[in-house]
Coordinates of C-alpha atoms in Angstrom, one line a residue:
X1 CA 155.3 132.6 148.9
X2 CA 151.6 132.2 149.2
X3 CA 151.2 135.0 146.7
X4 CA 153.2 133.1 144.2
X5 CA 151.2 129.9 144.7
X6 CA 148.0 131.9 144.4
X7 CA 149.2 133.5 141.1
X8 CA 150.3 130.1 139.7
X9 CA 146.9 128.6 140.7
X10 CA 145.1 131.5 139.1
X11 CA 147.1 131.1 135.9
X12 CA 146.5 127.4 135.8
X13 CA 142.8 128.0 136.4
X14 CA 142.6 130.5 133.6
X15 CA 144.5 128.2 131.3
X16 CA 142.1 125.4 132.2
X17 CA 139.1 127.6 131.6
X18 CA 140.6 128.8 128.3
X19 CA 141.0 125.1 127.2
X20 CA 137.5 124.2 128.2
X21 CA 135.9 126.9 126.1
X22 CA 136.2 125.0 122.8
X23 CA 134.7 122.0 124.4
X24 CA 131.8 123.9 125.8
X25 CA 131.2 125.6 122.5
X26 CA 131.2 122.2 120.8
X27 CA 128.7 120.8 123.4
X28 CA 126.5 123.8 122.8
X29 CA 126.5 123.2 119.0
X30 CA 125.8 119.5 119.5
X31 CA 122.9 120.4 121.8
X32 CA 121.4 122.7 119.1
X33 CA 121.8 120.1 116.4
X34 CA 120.1 117.5 118.7
X35 CA 117.3 119.9 119.3
X36 CA 116.8 120.4 115.5
X37 CA 117.0 116.6 114.9
X38 CA 114.4 116.0 117.7
X39 CA 112.1 118.6 116.2
X40 CA 112.3 117.0 112.8
X41 CA 111.8 113.6 114.3
X42 CA 108.7 114.8 116.1
X43 CA 107.3 116.3 112.9
X44 CA 107.8 113.1 110.9
X45 CA 107.0 110.6 113.7
X46 CA 103.2 110.6 113.1
X47 CA 103.8 109.8 109.4
X48 CA 106.2 107.0 110.3
X49 CA 103.7 105.6 112.9
X50 CA 100.9 105.7 110.2
X51 CA 103.1 103.8 107.8
X52 CA 104.0 101.2 110.5
X53 CA 100.3 100.8 111.2
X54 CA 99.6 100.3 107.5
X55 CA 102.4 97.8 107.2
X56 CA 101.1 95.9 110.2
X57 CA 97.6 95.8 108.9
X58 CA 98.8 94.5 105.5
X59 CA 100.9 91.8 107.1
X60 CA 98.0 90.7 109.3
X61 CA 95.7 90.6 106.2
X62 CA 98.3 88.6 104.2
X63 CA 98.8 86.2 107.1
X64 CA 95.1 85.6 107.5
X65 CA 94.7 85.1 103.7
X66 CA 97.6 82.6 103.6
X67 CA 96.2 80.8 106.6
X68 CA 92.8 80.5 105.0
X69 CA 94.2 79.3 101.7
X70 CA 96.4 76.7 103.5
X71 CA 93.3 75.4 105.3
X72 CA 91.4 75.2 102.0
X73 CA 94.2 73.3 100.3
X74 CA 94.4 70.9 103.3
X75 CA 90.6 70.3 103.0
X76 CA 90.9 69.7 99.3
X77 CA 93.8 67.3 99.8
X78 CA 91.8 65.4 102.4
X79 CA 88.9 65.1 99.9
X80 CA 91.2 63.8 97.3
X81 CA 92.6 61.3 99.7
X82 CA 89.1 60.1 100.5
X83 CA 88.3 59.7 96.8
X84 CA 91.5 57.8 96.2
X85 CA 90.7 55.6 99.2
X86 CA 87.3 54.8 97.8
X87 CA 88.8 53.9 94.4
X88 CA 91.5 51.8 96.0
X89 CA 88.9 50.0 98.1
X90 CA 86.8 49.4 95.1
X91 CA 89.8 48.0 93.3
X92 CA 90.5 45.7 96.2
X93 CA 86.9 44.4 96.1
X94 CA 87.0 43.9 92.3
X95 CA 90.3 42.2 92.4
X96 CA 89.2 39.7 95.0
X97 CA 85.9 38.9 93.4
X98 CA 86.9 39.0 89.7
X99 CA 89.7 37.2 88.0
X100 CA 89.4 38.9 84.6
X101 CA 92.5 39.9 82.7
X102 CA 91.5 43.6 82.8
X103 CA 91.8 43.4 86.6
X104 CA 95.4 42.4 86.3
X105 CA 95.9 45.3 83.9
X106 CA 94.4 47.7 86.5
X107 CA 96.9 46.6 89.2
X108 CA 99.6 48.9 87.9
X109 CA 97.4 52.1 87.9
X110 CA 96.0 51.1 91.3
X111 CA 99.6 50.6 92.6
X112 CA 100.3 54.1 91.3
X113 CA 97.2 55.3 93.1
X114 CA 98.4 53.8 96.4
X115 CA 101.7 55.5 95.9
X116 CA 100.0 58.8 95.3
X117 CA 97.9 58.3 98.5
X118 CA 101.0 57.5 100.5
X119 CA 102.8 60.5 99.0
X120 CA 99.9 62.8 100.0
X121 CA 99.7 61.3 103.5
X122 CA 103.5 62.0 103.9
X123 CA 103.1 65.4 102.4
X124 CA 100.3 66.5 104.8
X125 CA 101.8 64.6 107.8
X126 CA 98.9 62.3 108.3
X127 CA 100.9 59.2 107.6
X128 CA 103.2 59.8 110.5
X129 CA 100.4 60.4 112.9
X130 CA 98.6 57.2 111.9
X131 CA 101.8 55.1 112.3
X132 CA 102.5 56.5 115.7
X133 CA 105.5 58.6 114.6
X134 CA 106.3 62.1 115.5
X135 CA 104.6 64.9 113.6
X136 CA 106.6 68.0 112.7

């Protein structure tokens, strides 16, 4: 009886080993392909890293340039605001002191100037900070 059980177990083990062989062969092929892929990746990795460094450098340069240009534009807009403020102040003084018809004719362009100043203030966010509002 034990001989029969031993024979059955041996046949089952051989059958199991026979079924495992294709799986083991496939695992071996996969390991070889992975080794090839790893070797190719290691060969190309320095080039990829160099490209990434170049991209990072270019992005940093672009970011610095954009930041500098935005600062210059902001400075220019502040200068324009100052000039418009001077003209509006001059208009106020002239309007209060003079009552000539040309002063009345200047009221519309000066109102447009005030509108431009308010627009620029809102555009740069200075208007909200002066009024005590939130800045974004």
